[in-house]
Amino acid sequence: MAMNTEKNSYTVIFSIVMVMVVGSVLAFLASALRPRIDENERFEKQQNILYAMGINENTPDSGVNFIPTDVVEGEFGKYIKEQYVLVNGEMVADDQAFLVDMKKQLSNLKDGGEARLPIFIGEKEGKKSYILPMHGKGLWDAIWGFMAVDEHMVIQGVYFDHKAETAGLGANIKMRFFMDDFQGESLLNGGSYEGVVVSKTNNDPLNQDKEDNTVDAIAGATITGNGVSAMIKETLKVYRPYLDNIRTN
Amino acid sequence: MALLSKKDANLILDPLADNNPITIQVLGICSALAITAELKASIVMSISVIFVMGIGNVVISLLRNVIPSKIRIIVQLIVVATLVIVVDQVLKAYAYDLSKTLSVFVGLIITNCIIMGRFEAFALGNGVWRSFLDGIGNALGYGVILIIVGFFRELLGSGTLFGIPVLGDPIAKTGLYSIGYENNGFMIIPPAALIVVGVIIWVQRSRNRALIEEA
């Protein structure tokens, strides 16, 4: 006898069974794959931090090339000498600081709560880099990154990434031609923290003027570019006590 | 004996040209606008849609006699959303770099009306094998257009293909740029995709006049 698929009771039972099956499949998949995904995310963060301080496999004409995943853990331990979190102006050593969720910490800070702001001190060929994580908003969703500065507040390198910026437009903030422009820019202007602004009217496509606190914007990505400028400004604001400390010592 | 009968082969071949989901059925335009500024993104999106549509059509076809018609659209949405989540999670675990490239596109697959359209128009009324072929055929038809649009938008808009400069360096003025060529910034914004799709439709209809609707 054929089933009557139009009965309300059948529809309800079908819905329940379907939700249970789909829920079980997705829950099983999520829990089975979670350790691998976590590991990938951990390696990615290490690659991003190292990239910002110039430890990468870029060649002059290449795109963005990270340290390979299979060696990144060793390289991270080799180059990142100290990891701290800044809590109420106090530096606390934390060897897992790179796992701190910056979005959550900035949100805590906005709500007036306590935040743990990670800081990494790297050393390459005797030169120290202070690497600060950043988090902000692009056009569609979150943008984030890492910025390495020296003791004079000159940018050694940056790495930007995004969750859902438009391909070919805002998504280009993670392209090398954009990120490379930040190298050598000073965060200071006349002793005060000005940051670096992504500018549509820079008229300096080769980015030769490293004292102007601006880099060229990406065509068609105004809001994402403004998001990058705001993110740098916000980073300088929250890390100000730490940066002052580096400059005076 | 041929692997596919003529009827089965047409399920793959028709959507590539004379029944293309984008240029003839005018479906899936949103994602064609959103992601075709880069050739790589177009290819990745096409591969993902081939997977989701092929498997999705099979699942809907298997369930076609037991799905209550009152909630069939919801069931179809659940199937496509589940497959998209599976693709996303597996890529994050085993092809993390690719999953980063896909990022926003994976979510866009759920809103692709070609997928829901084929579930509704074909998989609900046909067997598993034919539904699979129909899914693959339509996804290929969609992918072909996406790749053509992505090719022209990236080449004319950024002067690159797969991110590699092919027309020279626009800042240092080498290659074509040395004789005055400029990248067309309009090509990298979404409306340019409509123009490229429009040109493809024009070329297709002028080559096959049977496709022109009578006024």
CSV table of C-alpha atoms in Angstrom, one decimal:
chain,number,residue,atom,x,y,z
A,1,MET,CA,0.0,0.0,0.0
A,2,ALA,CA,1.3,3.4,-1.0
A,3,MET,CA,2.2,5.8,1.8
A,4,ASN,CA,0.1,8.9,2.1
A,5,THR,CA,2.8,11.6,2.2
A,6,GLU,CA,0.2,14.4,2.5
A,7,LYS,CA,-1.0,13.6,6.0
A,8,ASN,CA,0.0,16.2,8.7
A,9,SER,CA,1.2,13.4,11.0
A,10,TYR,CA,3.5,12.1,8.2
A,11,THR,CA,4.9,15.6,7.6
A,12,VAL,CA,5.7,16.0,11.3
A,13,ILE,CA,7.3,12.6,11.6
A,14,PHE,CA,9.3,13.2,8.4
A,15,SER,CA,10.5,16.6,9.7
A,16,ILE,CA,11.6,15.1,13.0
A,17,VAL,CA,13.5,12.2,11.4
A,18,MET,CA,15.1,14.5,8.9
A,19,VAL,CA,16.3,17.0,11.5
A,20,MET,CA,17.6,14.1,13.6
A,21,VAL,CA,19.5,12.5,10.7
A,22,VAL,CA,21.0,15.8,9.5
A,23,GLY,CA,21.8,16.9,13.1
A,24,SER,CA,23.5,13.6,13.8
A,25,VAL,CA,25.6,13.7,10.6
A,26,LEU,CA,26.7,17.3,11.2
A,27,ALA,CA,27.4,16.8,14.9
A,28,PHE,CA,29.5,13.6,14.2
A,29,LEU,CA,31.4,15.4,11.4
A,30,ALA,CA,32.0,18.5,13.5
A,31,SER,CA,33.4,16.5,16.4
A,32,ALA,CA,35.4,14.2,14.3
A,33,LEU,CA,37.1,17.0,12.3
A,34,ARG,CA,37.4,19.5,15.2
A,35,PRO,CA,41.0,18.4,16.3
A,36,ARG,CA,42.3,18.7,12.7
A,37,ILE,CA,40.6,22.0,12.1
A,38,ASP,CA,41.9,23.4,15.4
A,39,GLU,CA,45.4,22.3,14.5
A,40,ASN,CA,45.1,23.9,11.1
A,41,GLU,CA,44.0,27.2,12.7
A,42,ARG,CA,46.9,27.1,15.2
A,43,PHE,CA,49.4,26.6,12.4
A,44,GLU,CA,47.8,29.4,10.4
A,45,LYS,CA,48.1,31.8,13.3
A,46,GLN,CA,51.8,30.9,13.7
A,47,GLN,CA,52.4,31.4,9.9
A,48,ASN,CA,50.6,34.8,10.0
A,49,ILE,CA,52.7,36.0,13.0
A,50,LEU,CA,55.9,34.9,11.4
A,51,TYR,CA,54.9,36.4,8.0
A,52,ALA,CA,54.3,39.8,9.7
A,53,MET,CA,57.9,39.8,11.1
A,54,GLY,CA,59.3,38.8,7.7
A,55,ILE,CA,59.8,35.1,8.2
A,56,ASN,CA,58.2,33.7,5.1
A,57,GLU,CA,59.1,32.1,1.8
A,58,ASN,CA,58.4,35.1,-0.4
A,59,THR,CA,60.7,35.8,-3.4
A,60,PRO,CA,60.8,39.2,-5.0
A,61,ASP,CA,58.2,38.4,-7.6
A,62,SER,CA,56.1,35.9,-5.7
A,63,GLY,CA,52.7,36.2,-4.0
A,64,VAL,CA,52.2,35.5,-0.3
A,65,ASN,CA,54.2,32.4,0.7
A,66,PHE,CA,54.1,31.3,4.2
A,67,ILE,CA,56.5,29.0,6.1
A,68,PRO,CA,55.3,25.5,5.3
A,69,THR,CA,52.8,24.0,7.7
A,70,ASP,CA,55.0,21.0,8.6
A,71,VAL,CA,57.8,23.1,9.9
A,72,VAL,CA,55.9,26.2,11.2
A,73,GLU,CA,55.7,25.0,14.8
A,74,GLY,CA,59.5,24.7,15.0
A,75,GLU,CA,60.2,28.0,13.3
A,76,PHE,CA,57.7,29.8,15.5
A,77,GLY,CA,59.6,28.5,18.6
A,78,LYS,CA,62.8,29.6,17.0
A,79,TYR,CA,61.9,33.2,16.1
A,80,ILE,CA,59.3,34.1,18.7
A,81,LYS,CA,61.3,34.6,21.8
A,82,GLU,CA,58.6,35.9,24.2
A,83,GLN,CA,54.9,35.9,24.4
A,84,TYR,CA,52.9,38.1,26.7
A,85,VAL,CA,49.4,39.3,27.4
A,86,LEU,CA,48.8,42.9,28.5
A,87,VAL,CA,46.2,42.9,31.3
A,88,ASN,CA,45.4,46.3,32.8
A,89,GLY,CA,48.7,47.7,31.7
A,90,GLU,CA,50.6,44.8,33.2
A,91,MET,CA,52.7,42.4,31.1
A,92,VAL,CA,52.0,38.7,31.9
A,93,ALA,CA,54.1,36.0,30.3
A,94,ASP,CA,51.9,33.5,28.5
A,95,ASP,CA,53.4,30.9,26.1
A,96,GLN,CA,50.0,30.3,24.5
A,97,ALA,CA,49.3,34.0,23.9
A,98,PHE,CA,49.0,33.4,20.2
A,99,LEU,CA,45.8,31.4,20.8
A,100,VAL,CA,44.0,34.3,22.5
A,101,ASP,CA,40.9,35.3,20.6
A,102,MET,CA,41.4,39.0,19.8
A,103,LYS,CA,37.8,39.6,18.8
A,104,LYS,CA,36.6,38.4,22.2
A,105,GLN,CA,39.2,40.5,24.1
A,106,LEU,CA,38.3,43.7,22.3
A,107,SER,CA,34.7,43.0,22.9
A,108,ASN,CA,35.4,42.6,26.6
A,109,LEU,CA,37.3,45.9,26.6
A,110,LYS,CA,34.4,47.7,25.0
A,111,ASP,CA,32.0,46.3,27.6
A,112,GLY,CA,34.3,47.8,30.3
A,113,GLY,CA,35.6,44.4,31.3
A,114,GLU,CA,39.2,43.0,31.6
A,115,ALA,CA,41.0,42.1,28.4
A,116,ARG,CA,44.0,40.0,27.7
A,117,LEU,CA,45.9,41.6,24.8
A,118,PRO,CA,48.6,39.4,23.2
A,119,ILE,CA,52.0,40.7,22.3
A,120,PHE,CA,54.8,38.7,20.7
A,121,ILE,CA,58.5,39.6,20.7
A,122,GLY,CA,60.3,38.1,17.8
A,123,GLU,CA,64.0,38.3,16.9
A,124,LYS,CA,65.5,37.9,13.5
A,125,GLU,CA,69.2,38.4,12.8
A,126,GLY,CA,69.6,40.3,16.1
A,127,LYS,CA,66.8,42.7,15.4
A,128,LYS,CA,63.7,42.7,17.6
A,129,SER,CA,60.2,42.9,16.3
A,130,TYR,CA,57.1,43.6,18.5
A,131,ILE,CA,54.1,41.9,16.9
A,132,LEU,CA,50.6,43.1,17.7
A,133,PRO,CA,47.5,41.3,16.7
A,134,MET,CA,44.6,43.5,15.2
A,135,HIS,CA,40.9,43.0,14.7
A,136,GLY,CA,38.4,45.1,13.0
A,137,LYS,CA,35.5,45.4,10.6
A,138,GLY,CA,35.5,45.3,6.8
A,139,LEU,CA,32.6,45.7,4.4
A,140,TRP,CA,30.9,42.4,5.0
A,141,ASP,CA,32.5,40.9,8.1
A,142,ALA,CA,35.5,40.8,10.3
A,143,ILE,CA,39.0,41.7,9.2
A,144,TRP,CA,42.1,41.0,11.2
A,145,GLY,CA,45.9,40.8,11.1
A,146,PHE,CA,49.3,41.2,12.7
A,147,MET,CA,51.6,44.2,12.6
A,148,ALA,CA,55.3,43.9,13.5
A,149,VAL,CA,57.0,47.2,14.6
A,150,ASP,CA,60.5,48.0,15.8
A,151,GLU,CA,61.4,50.1,18.8
A,152,HIS,CA,61.1,53.3,16.7
A,153,MET,CA,57.5,52.4,15.7
A,154,VAL,CA,58.5,51.7,12.1
A,155,ILE,CA,56.5,48.9,10.6
A,156,GLN,CA,58.5,45.8,9.8
A,157,GLY,CA,55.7,44.0,8.1
A,158,VAL,CA,52.0,43.3,8.3
A,159,TYR,CA,49.7,40.5,7.6
A,160,PHE,CA,46.0,41.1,6.9
A,161,ASP,CA,43.2,38.6,6.4
A,162,HIS,CA,39.4,38.8,6.2
A,163,LYS,CA,36.3,36.6,6.6
A,164,ALA,CA,34.2,37.6,3.7
A,165,GLU,CA,35.4,40.6,1.8
A,166,THR,CA,34.7,40.7,-1.9
A,167,ALA,CA,37.0,38.7,-4.1
A,168,GLY,CA,39.2,40.9,-6.3
A,169,LEU,CA,38.3,44.0,-4.3
A,170,GLY,CA,38.3,44.1,-0.5
A,171,ALA,CA,39.8,40.6,-0.4
A,172,ASN,CA,42.9,42.1,-1.9
A,173,ILE,CA,44.0,43.4,1.5
A,174,LYS,CA,45.7,40.0,1.9
A,175,MET,CA,47.6,40.4,-1.4
A,176,ARG,CA,51.3,41.1,-1.2
A,177,PHE,CA,51.2,44.4,-3.3
A,178,PHE,CA,49.0,45.9,-0.6
A,179,MET,CA,50.7,44.5,2.5
A,180,ASP,CA,54.2,45.3,1.3
A,181,ASP,CA,53.3,49.0,1.1
A,182,PHE,CA,53.1,49.1,4.9
A,183,GLN,CA,56.7,48.1,5.4
A,184,GLY,CA,58.8,51.1,6.5
A,185,GLU,CA,55.9,53.3,7.3
A,186,SER,CA,56.1,55.0,10.7
A,187,LEU,CA,53.2,54.9,13.1
A,188,LEU,CA,54.4,58.2,14.5
A,189,ASN,CA,54.1,61.7,13.2
A,190,GLY,CA,55.9,64.4,15.2
A,191,GLY,CA,56.0,62.2,18.2
A,192,SER,CA,52.3,61.4,18.3
A,193,TYR,CA,50.7,58.1,17.2
A,194,GLU,CA,49.1,58.8,13.8
A,195,GLY,CA,49.1,55.2,12.5
A,196,VAL,CA,48.9,54.4,8.8
A,197,VAL,CA,45.9,55.4,6.7
A,198,VAL,CA,44.7,53.7,3.6
A,199,SER,CA,44.2,56.6,1.3
A,200,LYS,CA,42.4,57.1,-2.1
A,201,THR,CA,44.2,60.3,-2.8
A,202,ASN,CA,47.7,59.3,-1.9
A,203,ASN,CA,49.2,59.8,-5.4
A,204,ASP,CA,52.1,57.7,-4.4
A,205,PRO,CA,51.6,54.3,-6.2
A,206,LEU,CA,55.2,53.2,-5.6
A,207,ASN,CA,54.9,54.2,-1.9
A,208,GLN,CA,58.2,56.0,-2.0
A,209,ASP,CA,57.2,58.5,0.7
A,210,LYS,CA,57.6,56.5,3.9
A,211,GLU,CA,57.0,59.4,6.2
A,212,ASP,CA,53.5,60.3,5.0
A,213,ASN,CA,51.6,57.8,7.2
A,214,THR,CA,49.6,56.7,4.1
A,215,VAL,CA,49.5,53.9,1.7
A,216,ASP,CA,47.5,53.6,-1.6
A,217,ALA,CA,44.0,52.3,-1.3
A,218,ILE,CA,42.6,49.4,-3.4
A,219,ALA,CA,40.3,50.5,-6.2
A,220,GLY,CA,36.7,49.5,-5.5
A,221,ALA,CA,37.4,48.6,-1.8
A,222,THR,CA,36.9,51.9,0.0
A,223,ILE,CA,35.0,50.5,3.0
A,224,THR,CA,37.5,47.6,3.5
A,225,GLY,CA,40.3,50.1,3.2
A,226,ASN,CA,38.7,52.4,5.8
A,227,GLY,CA,38.3,49.3,8.0
A,228,VAL,CA,42.0,48.6,7.8
A,229,SER,CA,42.8,52.3,8.7
A,230,ALA,CA,40.4,52.1,11.7
A,231,MET,CA,41.8,48.7,12.8
A,232,ILE,CA,45.3,50.1,12.9
A,233,LYS,CA,44.0,53.2,14.8
A,234,GLU,CA,42.2,51.0,17.3
A,235,THR,CA,45.3,48.8,17.8
A,236,LEU,CA,47.4,51.8,18.6
A,237,LYS,CA,44.8,53.0,21.1
A,238,VAL,CA,44.7,49.7,23.1
A,239,TYR,CA,48.4,49.0,22.9
A,240,ARG,CA,49.5,52.6,23.7
A,241,PRO,CA,50.8,51.8,27.2
A,242,TYR,CA,52.9,49.0,25.9
A,243,LEU,CA,54.2,50.9,22.9
A,244,ASP,CA,55.1,53.9,25.1
A,245,ASN,CA,57.1,51.5,27.2
A,246,ILE,CA,59.1,50.2,24.2
A,247,ARG,CA,59.9,53.7,23.0
A,248,THR,CA,61.1,54.9,26.4
A,249,ASN,CA,63.2,51.9,27.1
B,1,MET,CA,27.8,0.1,-25.8
B,2,ALA,CA,28.4,3.7,-25.2
B,3,LEU,CA,28.8,4.8,-21.6
B,4,LEU,CA,25.9,7.2,-21.8
B,5,SER,CA,22.8,7.0,-24.0
B,6,LYS,CA,22.1,10.0,-26.3
B,7,LYS,CA,19.4,11.1,-23.9
B,8,ASP,CA,21.8,10.9,-20.9
B,9,ALA,CA,24.6,12.6,-22.8
B,10,ASN,CA,22.2,15.5,-23.5
B,11,LEU,CA,21.6,16.0,-19.8
B,12,ILE,CA,25.3,16.9,-19.6
B,13,LEU,CA,25.7,18.7,-22.9
B,14,ASP,CA,22.5,20.8,-23.1
B,15,PRO,CA,23.2,23.0,-20.1
B,16,LEU,CA,26.7,23.7,-21.5
B,17,ALA,CA,25.2,25.6,-24.4
B,18,ASP,CA,21.6,25.7,-25.6
B,19,ASN,CA,20.0,25.3,-22.2
B,20,ASN,CA,22.7,27.1,-20.1
B,21,PRO,CA,21.4,27.9,-16.6
B,22,ILE,CA,22.9,31.4,-16.7
B,23,THR,CA,22.6,32.5,-20.3
B,24,ILE,CA,19.3,30.8,-21.2
B,25,GLN,CA,17.5,30.3,-17.9
B,26,VAL,CA,19.0,33.5,-16.4
B,27,LEU,CA,19.6,31.8,-13.0
B,28,GLY,CA,22.6,32.0,-10.6
B,29,ILE,CA,23.3,35.6,-11.7
B,30,CYS,CA,24.0,36.7,-8.1
B,31,SER,CA,27.0,34.5,-7.6
B,32,ALA,CA,28.2,35.3,-11.1
B,33,LEU,CA,28.3,39.0,-10.1
B,34,ALA,CA,29.8,38.4,-6.7
B,35,ILE,CA,32.8,36.1,-7.2
B,36,THR,CA,34.0,36.5,-10.8
B,37,ALA,CA,36.5,39.3,-10.3
B,38,GLU,CA,39.1,36.6,-10.1
B,39,LEU,CA,39.6,33.5,-12.3
B,40,LYS,CA,40.7,31.4,-9.4
B,41,ALA,CA,37.6,32.2,-7.3
B,42,SER,CA,35.4,31.3,-10.4
B,43,ILE,CA,37.0,27.9,-10.8
B,44,VAL,CA,36.8,27.1,-7.1
B,45,MET,CA,33.2,28.1,-6.9
B,46,SER,CA,32.4,26.0,-10.1
B,47,ILE,CA,34.0,22.9,-8.5
B,48,SER,CA,32.1,23.4,-5.3
B,49,VAL,CA,28.8,23.8,-7.1
B,50,ILE,CA,29.5,20.6,-9.2
B,51,PHE,CA,29.9,18.6,-6.0
B,52,VAL,CA,26.9,20.1,-4.2
B,53,MET,CA,24.6,19.9,-7.2
B,54,GLY,CA,25.7,16.4,-8.2
B,55,ILE,CA,25.2,14.9,-4.7
B,56,GLY,CA,22.2,17.1,-3.9
B,57,ASN,CA,20.3,16.0,-7.0
B,58,VAL,CA,21.1,12.3,-6.1
B,59,VAL,CA,19.8,12.8,-2.5
B,60,ILE,CA,16.6,14.6,-3.6
B,61,SER,CA,16.0,11.9,-6.2
B,62,LEU,CA,16.4,9.2,-3.6
B,63,LEU,CA,13.9,10.9,-1.3
B,64,ARG,CA,11.5,12.0,-4.0
B,65,ASN,CA,8.8,9.5,-3.2
B,66,VAL,CA,8.9,10.2,0.5
B,67,ILE,CA,9.2,13.9,0.7
B,68,PRO,CA,5.9,15.6,1.8
B,69,SER,CA,5.1,18.1,-1.0
B,70,LYS,CA,4.1,20.7,1.6
B,71,ILE,CA,7.6,21.0,2.9
B,72,ARG,CA,9.6,20.0,-0.1
B,73,ILE,CA,11.3,23.4,-0.5
B,74,ILE,CA,12.5,23.3,3.1
B,75,VAL,CA,13.8,19.7,2.6
B,76,GLN,CA,15.7,20.9,-0.5
B,77,LEU,CA,17.2,23.8,1.5
B,78,ILE,CA,18.2,21.4,4.3
B,79,VAL,CA,19.9,19.1,1.8
B,80,VAL,CA,21.9,21.9,0.1
B,81,ALA,CA,22.8,23.5,3.4
B,82,THR,CA,24.0,20.2,4.8
B,83,LEU,CA,26.1,19.4,1.8
B,84,VAL,CA,27.6,22.9,1.9
B,85,ILE,CA,28.5,22.5,5.6
B,86,VAL,CA,30.0,19.1,4.9
B,87,VAL,CA,32.1,20.6,2.0
B,88,ASP,CA,33.2,23.5,4.3
B,89,GLN,CA,34.2,21.3,7.2
B,90,VAL,CA,36.0,18.7,5.2
B,91,LEU,CA,38.0,21.4,3.3
B,92,LYS,CA,38.9,23.1,6.6
B,93,ALA,CA,40.2,19.8,8.0
B,94,TYR,CA,42.0,18.4,4.9
B,95,ALA,CA,42.5,21.3,2.5
B,96,TYR,CA,42.8,24.3,4.7
B,97,ASP,CA,44.3,26.6,2.1
B,98,LEU,CA,41.6,25.9,-0.3
B,99,SER,CA,38.9,26.4,2.4
B,100,LYS,CA,40.4,29.9,3.0
B,101,THR,CA,40.1,30.6,-0.7
B,102,LEU,CA,36.6,29.5,-0.7
B,103,SER,CA,35.6,31.3,2.4
B,104,VAL,CA,32.6,33.4,1.4
B,105,PHE,CA,31.8,31.4,-1.7
B,106,VAL,CA,30.8,28.3,0.3
B,107,GLY,CA,28.0,30.2,1.9
B,108,LEU,CA,26.9,31.6,-1.4
B,109,ILE,CA,26.3,28.1,-2.8
B,110,ILE,CA,23.2,27.9,-0.5
B,111,THR,CA,21.6,30.9,-2.2
B,112,ASN,CA,22.4,29.6,-5.7
B,113,CYS,CA,19.0,29.4,-7.4
B,114,ILE,CA,20.2,26.9,-10.0
B,115,ILE,CA,20.6,24.3,-7.3
B,116,MET,CA,17.1,24.7,-5.9
B,117,GLY,CA,15.8,25.0,-9.5
B,118,ARG,CA,17.3,21.7,-10.6
B,119,PHE,CA,16.1,19.9,-7.4
B,120,GLU,CA,12.6,21.2,-8.0
B,121,ALA,CA,12.4,20.8,-11.8
B,122,PHE,CA,14.3,17.6,-12.3
B,123,ALA,CA,15.5,15.6,-9.3
B,124,LEU,CA,12.0,15.5,-7.8
B,125,GLY,CA,10.7,13.7,-10.9
B,126,ASN,CA,13.5,11.6,-12.1
B,127,GLY,CA,15.7,8.6,-11.2
B,128,VAL,CA,19.0,8.8,-9.4
B,129,TRP,CA,21.4,8.4,-12.4
B,130,ARG,CA,19.6,10.9,-14.6
B,131,SER,CA,19.4,13.3,-11.7
B,132,PHE,CA,23.1,13.0,-11.1
B,133,LEU,CA,23.9,13.7,-14.7
B,134,ASP,CA,21.5,16.7,-14.7
B,135,GLY,CA,23.2,18.1,-11.6
B,136,ILE,CA,26.6,17.7,-13.1
B,137,GLY,CA,25.6,19.1,-16.5
B,138,ASN,CA,23.9,22.2,-15.0
B,139,ALA,CA,26.8,22.8,-12.6
B,140,LEU,CA,29.2,22.5,-15.6
B,141,GLY,CA,27.1,24.9,-17.6
B,142,TYR,CA,27.2,27.4,-14.7
B,143,GLY,CA,30.9,26.9,-14.3
B,144,VAL,CA,31.8,27.5,-17.9
B,145,ILE,CA,30.1,30.9,-17.8
B,146,LEU,CA,31.7,31.8,-14.5
B,147,ILE,CA,35.1,30.9,-15.8
B,148,ILE,CA,34.7,32.9,-19.0
B,149,VAL,CA,33.4,35.9,-17.0
B,150,GLY,CA,36.2,35.5,-14.4
B,151,PHE,CA,38.8,35.3,-17.2
B,152,PHE,CA,37.8,38.6,-18.8
B,153,ARG,CA,37.2,40.5,-15.6
B,154,GLU,CA,40.5,39.6,-14.1
B,155,LEU,CA,42.5,40.1,-17.3
B,156,LEU,CA,40.9,43.4,-18.2
B,157,GLY,CA,40.4,44.7,-14.7
B,158,SER,CA,43.6,43.7,-13.0
B,159,GLY,CA,45.9,42.7,-15.9
B,160,THR,CA,46.5,39.3,-14.2
B,161,LEU,CA,45.3,35.7,-14.5
B,162,PHE,CA,45.4,33.5,-11.4
B,163,GLY,CA,47.0,36.6,-9.8
B,164,ILE,CA,50.0,36.4,-12.1
B,165,PRO,CA,50.6,39.6,-14.1
B,166,VAL,CA,50.2,38.8,-17.8
B,167,LEU,CA,50.0,42.3,-19.3
B,168,GLY,CA,53.0,43.8,-17.5
B,169,ASP,CA,53.4,45.9,-14.4
B,170,PRO,CA,50.9,48.7,-14.2
B,171,ILE,CA,52.9,50.8,-11.7
B,172,ALA,CA,56.4,50.4,-13.3
B,173,LYS,CA,54.8,50.7,-16.7
B,174,THR,CA,56.1,47.5,-18.4
B,175,GLY,CA,54.5,45.3,-21.1
B,176,LEU,CA,51.3,46.7,-22.5
B,177,TYR,CA,51.3,49.4,-19.9
B,178,SER,CA,54.4,50.9,-21.5
B,179,ILE,CA,52.4,51.7,-24.7
B,180,GLY,CA,49.6,53.4,-22.7
B,181,TYR,CA,47.3,50.5,-21.8
B,182,GLU,CA,45.5,51.0,-18.5
B,183,ASN,CA,43.6,48.4,-16.4
B,184,ASN,CA,39.9,49.0,-16.6
B,185,GLY,CA,38.8,49.5,-13.0
B,186,PHE,CA,35.2,49.1,-14.0
B,187,MET,CA,35.8,45.4,-14.8
B,188,ILE,CA,36.5,44.6,-11.2
B,189,ILE,CA,33.3,45.9,-9.8
B,190,PRO,CA,30.2,43.6,-9.9
B,191,PRO,CA,28.2,45.4,-12.6
B,192,ALA,CA,30.9,44.5,-15.1
B,193,ALA,CA,29.9,40.9,-14.7
B,194,LEU,CA,26.4,41.7,-16.1
B,195,ILE,CA,28.0,43.3,-19.2
B,196,VAL,CA,30.2,40.3,-19.8
B,197,VAL,CA,27.3,37.9,-19.3
B,198,GLY,CA,25.3,40.1,-21.7
B,199,VAL,CA,28.0,39.9,-24.3
B,200,ILE,CA,28.1,36.1,-23.9
B,201,ILE,CA,24.2,36.0,-24.3
B,202,TRP,CA,24.5,38.2,-27.4
B,203,VAL,CA,27.2,36.0,-29.0
B,204,GLN,CA,25.3,32.8,-28.2
B,205,ARG,CA,22.1,34.1,-29.7
B,206,SER,CA,23.7,35.4,-32.8
B,207,ARG,CA,25.4,32.1,-33.4
B,208,ASN,CA,22.1,30.1,-32.8
B,209,ARG,CA,19.1,32.1,-33.8
B,210,ALA,CA,16.7,29.4,-32.6
B,211,LEU,CA,17.4,30.7,-29.1
B,212,ILE,CA,16.0,34.1,-29.9
B,213,GLU,CA,12.5,34.5,-28.4
B,214,GLU,CA,9.8,35.8,-30.7
B,215,ALA,CA,8.4,39.2,-29.7
